[in-house]
């Protein structure tokens, strides 16, 4: 079989842009993609973007692949309304991995119709189609007259701001009830970036009181304090006697499930997928599978406690949560470790489950969330 989509090197992209320019404004999406991608290439930033043309001829259309982890964005443009050659190239190509999540972007009506014909025989499910309107301000239009208020500036972002919405966790413990020296050290340290959104997790009461004094003195914004019970299964406890049904298996998670886990987490935040990637790479994520389907999971968090125990909605009320808790407890007990879990106050179902499995409630701890100056 002849594969008609031919890779076009970046050195020839200006020729494609010149062709697309003849069809403005409807070719604006393809024009802008190529120009922006060329600029990214000039600064040496490696990025998975490739451009193909049917038979190497841009007048037959362009197919630009923009790979973002598991998502494959496909930007298809066609100067001509006759999409016969483009359709044939799409139907036979192996350039596009149809087993992945493929997102067709900026598609005009004739391209959309072409794509529907090309995938007709491929047994591909269409998840959604989102119509949008394209607004354009031309480069020869007059500039806006803009005056910024005093104290405001408009500048290019730097990497300094990438993590502004990410999670900044500061673990603070103190064996002494007297936290005077700890408090003084916290007030004078430059190690902690107080300008960010912070969480002090699983803080004992003496640490919580210490943090509240600092927050009040510095006029920081206290967002909330979560209160949790600490349940422990001692490391000399007898492992649970377990036997899984033939269709079930319990094994380490792979990165294939990172997005599934992150999307299901009710407390996800910008960048939290990185957190689950870290735990999975460290072999700290376990899943219960029914055949090949992941139905429930749990993680050993970076502080050693259990967390993110979750069962998919359609598999709840079948005892899988308890089953996973027993299985992960056995993993830790067989390694000679304590099994520790934090349970938020008011979560009676989880509390009853820990007590049922002979976990001991040893102390109350606090999760302090605040924003500095």
GROMACS .gro file of C-alpha atoms in nm:
model
  373
    1UNK     CA    1   0.000   0.000   0.000
    2UNK     CA    2   0.132   0.344  -0.093
    3UNK     CA    3   0.123   0.592   0.194
    4UNK     CA    4   0.053   0.928   0.039
    5UNK     CA    5   0.115   1.157   0.336
    6UNK     CA    6   0.472   1.285   0.297
    7UNK     CA    7   0.669   1.457   0.574
    8UNK     CA    8   0.755   1.818   0.492
    9UNK     CA    9   1.076   1.947   0.659
   10UNK     CA   10   1.051   2.271   0.852
   11UNK     CA   11   1.274   2.447   0.598
   12UNK     CA   12   0.987   2.424   0.345
   13UNK     CA   13   0.715   2.550   0.576
   14UNK     CA   14   0.750   2.911   0.453
   15UNK     CA   15   0.643   2.784   0.108
   16UNK     CA   16   0.329   2.634   0.262
   17UNK     CA   17   0.258   2.957   0.448
   18UNK     CA   18   0.289   3.151   0.122
   19UNK     CA   19   0.030   2.922  -0.035
   20UNK     CA   20  -0.207   2.947   0.264
   21UNK     CA   21  -0.176   3.325   0.259
   22UNK     CA   22  -0.366   3.326  -0.072
   23UNK     CA   23  -0.668   3.180   0.110
   24UNK     CA   24  -0.689   3.414   0.408
   25UNK     CA   25  -0.885   3.451   0.629
   26UNK     CA   26  -1.009   3.092   0.622
   27UNK     CA   27  -0.652   2.956   0.627
   28UNK     CA   28  -0.556   3.159   0.936
   29UNK     CA   29  -0.538   2.854   1.169
   30UNK     CA   30  -0.286   2.675   0.947
   31UNK     CA   31  -0.091   2.993   0.880
   32UNK     CA   32  -0.057   3.076   1.249
   33UNK     CA   33   0.031   2.720   1.350
   34UNK     CA   34   0.323   2.701   1.107
   35UNK     CA   35   0.456   3.047   1.192
   36UNK     CA   36   0.438   2.991   1.568
   37UNK     CA   37   0.595   2.647   1.541
   38UNK     CA   38   0.884   2.791   1.338
   39UNK     CA   39   0.945   3.049   1.611
   40UNK     CA   40   0.946   2.778   1.878
   41UNK     CA   41   1.200   2.582   1.674
   42UNK     CA   42   1.430   2.886   1.650
   43UNK     CA   43   1.468   2.903   2.030
   44UNK     CA   44   1.564   2.536   2.037
   45UNK     CA   45   1.269   2.403   2.232
   46UNK     CA   46   1.210   2.039   2.141
   47UNK     CA   47   0.844   1.982   2.065
   48UNK     CA   48   0.667   1.699   1.887
   49UNK     CA   49   0.509   1.871   1.589
   50UNK     CA   50   0.526   1.742   1.233
   51UNK     CA   51   0.368   1.853   0.904
   52UNK     CA   52   0.264   1.620   0.623
   53UNK     CA   53   0.109   1.685   0.280
   54UNK     CA   54  -0.069   1.443   0.043
   55UNK     CA   55   0.195   1.347  -0.217
   56UNK     CA   56   0.411   1.627  -0.069
   57UNK     CA   57   0.187   1.892  -0.231
   58UNK     CA   58   0.044   2.151   0.008
   59UNK     CA   59  -0.230   2.244  -0.240
   60UNK     CA   60  -0.382   1.902  -0.162
   61UNK     CA   61  -0.390   1.989   0.208
   62UNK     CA   62  -0.168   1.988   0.515
   63UNK     CA   63  -0.184   1.753   0.813
   64UNK     CA   64   0.000   1.885   1.119
   65UNK     CA   65   0.049   1.655   1.418
   66UNK     CA   66   0.087   1.812   1.761
   67UNK     CA   67   0.155   1.532   2.012
   68UNK     CA   68   0.090   1.616   2.379
   69UNK     CA   69   0.162   1.307   2.588
   70UNK     CA   70  -0.139   1.078   2.524
   71UNK     CA   71  -0.332   1.340   2.327
   72UNK     CA   72  -0.266   1.374   1.955
   73UNK     CA   73  -0.389   1.704   1.811
   74UNK     CA   74  -0.435   1.697   1.434
   75UNK     CA   75  -0.457   2.030   1.251
   76UNK     CA   76  -0.584   1.963   0.898
   77UNK     CA   77  -0.616   2.244   0.646
   78UNK     CA   78  -0.703   2.226   0.277
   79UNK     CA   79  -0.683   2.531   0.047
   80UNK     CA   80  -0.908   2.360  -0.210
   81UNK     CA   81  -1.267   2.256  -0.147
   82UNK     CA   82  -1.195   1.937  -0.341
   83UNK     CA   83  -1.060   1.709  -0.065
   84UNK     CA   84  -1.041   1.385  -0.266
   85UNK     CA   85  -0.662   1.344  -0.246
   86UNK     CA   86  -0.658   1.449   0.120
   87UNK     CA   87  -0.929   1.196   0.204
   88UNK     CA   88  -0.744   0.911   0.034
   89UNK     CA   89  -0.420   1.005   0.213
   90UNK     CA   90  -0.596   1.009   0.552
   91UNK     CA   91  -0.767   0.678   0.487
   92UNK     CA   92  -0.441   0.494   0.414
   93UNK     CA   93  -0.195   0.675   0.641
   94UNK     CA   94  -0.010   0.519   0.933
   95UNK     CA   95   0.117   0.858   1.046
   96UNK     CA   96  -0.186   0.911   1.272
   97UNK     CA   97  -0.218   0.663   1.559
   98UNK     CA   98  -0.594   0.603   1.558
   99UNK     CA   99  -0.569   0.401   1.882
  100UNK     CA  100  -0.487   0.719   2.074
  101UNK     CA  101  -0.716   1.001   2.170
  102UNK     CA  102  -0.713   1.210   1.851
  103UNK     CA  103  -0.839   1.567   1.854
  104UNK     CA  104  -0.908   1.736   1.522
  105UNK     CA  105  -0.865   2.111   1.574
  106UNK     CA  106  -0.962   2.421   1.373
  107UNK     CA  107  -1.139   2.206   1.112
  108UNK     CA  108  -1.340   2.389   0.848
  109UNK     CA  109  -1.662   2.234   0.720
  110UNK     CA  110  -1.512   2.072   0.410
  111UNK     CA  111  -1.223   1.929   0.616
  112UNK     CA  112  -1.464   1.794   0.877
  113UNK     CA  113  -1.667   1.621   0.606
  114UNK     CA  114  -1.346   1.481   0.457
  115UNK     CA  115  -1.236   1.344   0.796
  116UNK     CA  116  -1.574   1.178   0.858
  117UNK     CA  117  -1.544   0.994   0.525
  118UNK     CA  118  -1.181   0.894   0.594
  119UNK     CA  119  -1.257   0.731   0.933
  120UNK     CA  120  -1.591   0.580   0.830
  121UNK     CA  121  -1.448   0.227   0.806
  122UNK     CA  122  -1.210   0.248   1.104
  123UNK     CA  123  -1.460   0.179   1.386
  124UNK     CA  124  -1.366   0.504   1.561
  125UNK     CA  125  -1.596   0.658   1.823
  126UNK     CA  126  -1.651   1.033   1.798
  127UNK     CA  127  -1.658   1.177   2.149
  128UNK     CA  128  -1.769   1.533   2.078
  129UNK     CA  129  -1.778   1.804   1.813
  130UNK     CA  130  -1.745   2.163   1.934
  131UNK     CA  131  -1.840   2.436   1.684
  132UNK     CA  132  -1.654   2.765   1.723
  133UNK     CA  133  -1.647   3.103   1.553
  134UNK     CA  134  -1.314   3.249   1.434
  135UNK     CA  135  -1.251   3.617   1.503
  136UNK     CA  136  -0.960   3.788   1.328
  137UNK     CA  137  -0.794   4.127   1.365
  138UNK     CA  138  -0.568   4.186   1.066
  139UNK     CA  139  -0.204   4.282   1.102
  140UNK     CA  140  -0.255   4.606   0.910
  141UNK     CA  141  -0.533   4.725   1.143
  142UNK     CA  142  -0.447   5.024   1.366
  143UNK     CA  143  -0.312   4.946   1.713
  144UNK     CA  144  -0.529   4.993   2.021
  145UNK     CA  145  -0.460   5.301   2.229
  146UNK     CA  146  -0.387   5.148   2.570
  147UNK     CA  147  -0.274   5.319   2.890
  148UNK     CA  148  -0.208   5.095   3.190
  149UNK     CA  149  -0.302   5.213   3.540
  150UNK     CA  150  -0.012   5.313   3.761
  151UNK     CA  151   0.164   5.010   3.906
  152UNK     CA  152   0.056   4.773   3.627
  153UNK     CA  153   0.283   4.622   3.363
  154UNK     CA  154   0.235   4.375   3.078
  155UNK     CA  155   0.539   4.154   3.017
  156UNK     CA  156   0.644   3.815   2.884
  157UNK     CA  157   0.605   3.540   3.144
  158UNK     CA  158   0.910   3.360   3.278
  159UNK     CA  159   0.941   3.013   3.431
  160UNK     CA  160   0.914   3.179   3.771
  161UNK     CA  161   0.536   3.184   3.730
  162UNK     CA  162   0.482   2.826   3.611
  163UNK     CA  163   0.440   2.696   3.966
  164UNK     CA  164   0.230   2.979   4.108
  165UNK     CA  165  -0.081   2.760   4.120
  166UNK     CA  166   0.101   2.440   4.204
  167UNK     CA  167   0.107   2.270   4.541
  168UNK     CA  168   0.362   2.383   4.801
  169UNK     CA  169   0.366   2.151   5.101
  170UNK     CA  170   0.570   2.220   5.414
  171UNK     CA  171   0.586   1.932   5.663
  172UNK     CA  172   0.641   2.060   6.017
  173UNK     CA  173   0.665   1.837   6.325
  174UNK     CA  174   0.781   1.910   6.679
  175UNK     CA  175   0.826   1.641   6.950
  176UNK     CA  176   0.824   1.910   7.224
  177UNK     CA  177   0.500   2.075   7.329
  178UNK     CA  178   0.695   2.399   7.361
  179UNK     CA  179   0.734   2.531   7.005
  180UNK     CA  180   0.902   2.862   7.096
  181UNK     CA  181   1.229   2.789   6.919
  182UNK     CA  182   1.050   2.636   6.620
  183UNK     CA  183   0.829   2.943   6.589
  184UNK     CA  184   1.125   3.180   6.599
  185UNK     CA  185   1.306   2.975   6.334
  186UNK     CA  186   1.000   2.980   6.108
  187UNK     CA  187   0.963   3.357   6.144
  188UNK     CA  188   1.321   3.426   6.040
  189UNK     CA  189   1.382   3.156   5.779
  190UNK     CA  190   1.424   3.225   5.409
  191UNK     CA  191   1.397   2.856   5.324
  192UNK     CA  192   1.016   2.873   5.299
  193UNK     CA  193   0.861   3.083   5.023
  194UNK     CA  194   0.585   3.254   5.222
  195UNK     CA  195   0.457   3.431   4.911
  196UNK     CA  196   0.303   3.109   4.780
  197UNK     CA  197  -0.007   2.912   4.866
  198UNK     CA  198   0.103   2.668   5.137
  199UNK     CA  199  -0.023   2.359   5.311
  200UNK     CA  200   0.119   2.230   5.638
  201UNK     CA  201  -0.009   1.869   5.640
  202UNK     CA  202  -0.078   1.632   5.933
  203UNK     CA  203   0.031   1.892   6.189
  204UNK     CA  204  -0.011   1.799   6.559
  205UNK     CA  205  -0.198   2.049   6.777
  206UNK     CA  206   0.120   2.219   6.901
  207UNK     CA  207   0.235   2.281   6.541
  208UNK     CA  208  -0.111   2.398   6.437
  209UNK     CA  209  -0.115   2.653   6.721
  210UNK     CA  210   0.235   2.766   6.623
  211UNK     CA  211   0.129   2.817   6.261
  212UNK     CA  212  -0.186   3.006   6.360
  213UNK     CA  213   0.022   3.253   6.561
  214UNK     CA  214   0.252   3.314   6.262
  215UNK     CA  215  -0.045   3.350   6.025
  216UNK     CA  216  -0.216   3.602   6.253
  217UNK     CA  217   0.101   3.801   6.325
  218UNK     CA  218   0.191   3.832   5.957
  219UNK     CA  219  -0.166   3.888   5.842
  220UNK     CA  220  -0.155   3.589   5.609
  221UNK     CA  221  -0.484   3.459   5.469
  222UNK     CA  222  -0.596   3.139   5.641
  223UNK     CA  223  -0.803   2.946   5.386
  224UNK     CA  224  -0.908   2.646   5.591
  225UNK     CA  225  -0.791   2.384   5.840
  226UNK     CA  226  -0.893   2.023   5.782
  227UNK     CA  227  -0.908   1.798   6.086
  228UNK     CA  228  -0.825   1.429   6.049
  229UNK     CA  229  -0.795   1.122   6.268
  230UNK     CA  230  -0.478   0.917   6.237
  231UNK     CA  231  -0.539   0.543   6.208
  232UNK     CA  232  -0.252   0.297   6.247
  233UNK     CA  233  -0.222  -0.076   6.191
  234UNK     CA  234   0.088  -0.179   6.382
  235UNK     CA  235   0.366  -0.346   6.188
  236UNK     CA  236   0.344  -0.665   6.398
  237UNK     CA  237  -0.022  -0.708   6.305
  238UNK     CA  238  -0.116  -1.030   6.130
  239UNK     CA  239  -0.166  -0.985   5.753
  240UNK     CA  240  -0.519  -1.033   5.628
  241UNK     CA  241  -0.609  -1.374   5.488
  242UNK     CA  242  -0.687  -1.289   5.127
  243UNK     CA  243  -0.801  -1.483   4.823
  244UNK     CA  244  -0.903  -1.293   4.511
  245UNK     CA  245  -1.177  -1.404   4.274
  246UNK     CA  246  -1.032  -1.540   3.945
  247UNK     CA  247  -1.133  -1.230   3.748
  248UNK     CA  248  -0.961  -0.990   3.993
  249UNK     CA  249  -0.594  -0.892   4.020
  250UNK     CA  250  -0.404  -0.644   4.238
  251UNK     CA  251  -0.089  -0.493   4.091
  252UNK     CA  252   0.126  -0.185   4.052
  253UNK     CA  253  -0.018   0.096   3.843
  254UNK     CA  254   0.157   0.212   3.525
  255UNK     CA  255   0.166   0.563   3.380
  256UNK     CA  256  -0.113   0.456   3.146
  257UNK     CA  257  -0.354   0.521   3.437
  258UNK     CA  258  -0.213   0.856   3.551
  259UNK     CA  259  -0.485   1.067   3.390
  260UNK     CA  260  -0.764   0.834   3.505
  261UNK     CA  261  -0.650   0.870   3.865
  262UNK     CA  262  -0.590   1.245   3.845
  263UNK     CA  263  -0.924   1.320   3.678
  264UNK     CA  264  -1.112   1.123   3.944
  265UNK     CA  265  -0.939   1.296   4.238
  266UNK     CA  266  -1.180   1.554   4.389
  267UNK     CA  267  -0.889   1.766   4.517
  268UNK     CA  268  -0.691   1.788   4.192
  269UNK     CA  269  -0.508   2.112   4.121
  270UNK     CA  270  -0.300   2.249   3.831
  271UNK     CA  271  -0.004   2.013   3.804
  272UNK     CA  272  -0.146   1.733   4.020
  273UNK     CA  273  -0.099   1.487   3.732
  274UNK     CA  274   0.275   1.534   3.791
  275UNK     CA  275   0.220   1.423   4.152
  276UNK     CA  276   0.054   1.097   4.049
  277UNK     CA  277   0.324   1.043   3.788
  278UNK     CA  278   0.583   1.072   4.067
  279UNK     CA  279   0.404   0.818   4.288
  280UNK     CA  280   0.350   0.573   4.002
  281UNK     CA  281   0.715   0.593   3.892
  282UNK     CA  282   0.816   0.527   4.254
  283UNK     CA  283   0.602   0.208   4.256
  284UNK     CA  284   0.367   0.355   4.516
  285UNK     CA  285   0.040   0.317   4.326
  286UNK     CA  286  -0.164  -0.004   4.327
  287UNK     CA  287  -0.480  -0.093   4.137
  288UNK     CA  288  -0.751  -0.356   4.159
  289UNK     CA  289  -0.834  -0.484   3.811
  290UNK     CA  290  -1.135  -0.677   3.689
  291UNK     CA  291  -0.993  -0.840   3.382
  292UNK     CA  292  -0.814  -0.552   3.209
  293UNK     CA  293  -1.034  -0.282   3.365
  294UNK     CA  294  -0.903  -0.070   3.653
  295UNK     CA  295  -1.190  -0.048   3.905
  296UNK     CA  296  -1.028   0.071   4.229
  297UNK     CA  297  -0.690   0.203   4.344
  298UNK     CA  298  -0.484   0.326   4.636
  299UNK     CA  299  -0.150   0.503   4.680
  300UNK     CA  300   0.121   0.506   4.941
  301UNK     CA  301   0.181   0.879   4.965
  302UNK     CA  302   0.528   1.029   4.984
  303UNK     CA  303   0.502   1.063   5.365
  304UNK     CA  304   0.434   0.687   5.390
  305UNK     CA  305   0.062   0.707   5.465
  306UNK     CA  306  -0.214   0.555   5.256
  307UNK     CA  307  -0.410   0.792   5.037
  308UNK     CA  308  -0.630   0.840   4.732
  309UNK     CA  309  -0.830   0.522   4.796
  310UNK     CA  310  -1.092   0.537   4.523
  311UNK     CA  311  -1.342   0.308   4.352
  312UNK     CA  312  -1.508   0.399   4.024
  313UNK     CA  313  -1.874   0.492   4.067
  314UNK     CA  314  -2.014   0.197   3.871
  315UNK     CA  315  -1.822  -0.049   4.092
  316UNK     CA  316  -1.913   0.090   4.434
  317UNK     CA  317  -2.107  -0.087   4.711
  318UNK     CA  318  -1.944  -0.417   4.618
  319UNK     CA  319  -1.679  -0.425   4.892
  320UNK     CA  320  -1.389  -0.330   4.664
  321UNK     CA  321  -1.274  -0.044   4.890
  322UNK     CA  322  -1.233  -0.279   5.185
  323UNK     CA  323  -1.066  -0.536   4.962
  324UNK     CA  324  -0.809  -0.283   4.835
  325UNK     CA  325  -0.741  -0.159   5.189
  326UNK     CA  326  -0.668  -0.514   5.304
  327UNK     CA  327  -0.447  -0.585   5.004
  328UNK     CA  328  -0.235  -0.271   5.040
  329UNK     CA  329  -0.210  -0.331   5.415
  330UNK     CA  330  -0.067  -0.675   5.345
  331UNK     CA  331   0.192  -0.522   5.110
  332UNK     CA  332   0.317  -0.291   5.387
  333UNK     CA  333   0.291  -0.547   5.668
  334UNK     CA  334   0.493  -0.798   5.467
  335UNK     CA  335   0.760  -0.527   5.433
  336UNK     CA  336   0.762  -0.480   5.812
  337UNK     CA  337   0.606  -0.132   5.795
  338UNK     CA  338   0.329   0.045   5.983
  339UNK     CA  339   0.008   0.101   5.791
  340UNK     CA  340  -0.101   0.462   5.845
  341UNK     CA  341  -0.410   0.639   5.712
  342UNK     CA  342  -0.559   0.983   5.774
  343UNK     CA  343  -0.937   1.007   5.787
  344UNK     CA  344  -1.108   1.346   5.771
  345UNK     CA  345  -1.347   1.420   6.056
  346UNK     CA  346  -1.703   1.344   5.954
  347UNK     CA  347  -1.617   1.065   5.708
  348UNK     CA  348  -1.800   0.806   5.913
  349UNK     CA  349  -1.794   0.531   5.649
  350UNK     CA  350  -1.415   0.540   5.621
  351UNK     CA  351  -1.380   0.564   5.999
  352UNK     CA  352  -1.597   0.255   6.047
  353UNK     CA  353  -1.394   0.066   5.788
  354UNK     CA  354  -1.064   0.136   5.963
  355UNK     CA  355  -1.210   0.031   6.298
  356UNK     CA  356  -1.357  -0.284   6.142
  357UNK     CA  357  -1.009  -0.382   6.022
  358UNK     CA  358  -0.860  -0.318   6.370
  359UNK     CA  359  -0.681   0.006   6.290
  360UNK     CA  360  -0.611   0.210   6.604
  361UNK     CA  361  -0.712   0.579   6.616
  362UNK     CA  362  -0.402   0.733   6.776
  363UNK     CA  363  -0.432   1.111   6.736
  364UNK     CA  364  -0.598   1.409   6.572
  365UNK     CA  365  -0.387   1.610   6.326
  366UNK     CA  366  -0.453   1.926   6.125
  367UNK     CA  367  -0.397   2.030   5.763
  368UNK     CA  368  -0.341   2.406   5.756
  369UNK     CA  369  -0.392   2.583   5.423
  370UNK     CA  370  -0.305   2.950   5.387
  371UNK     CA  371  -0.170   3.214   5.151
  372UNK     CA  372   0.123   3.435   5.248
  373UNK     CA  373   0.194   3.791   5.139
   0.00000   0.00000   0.00000
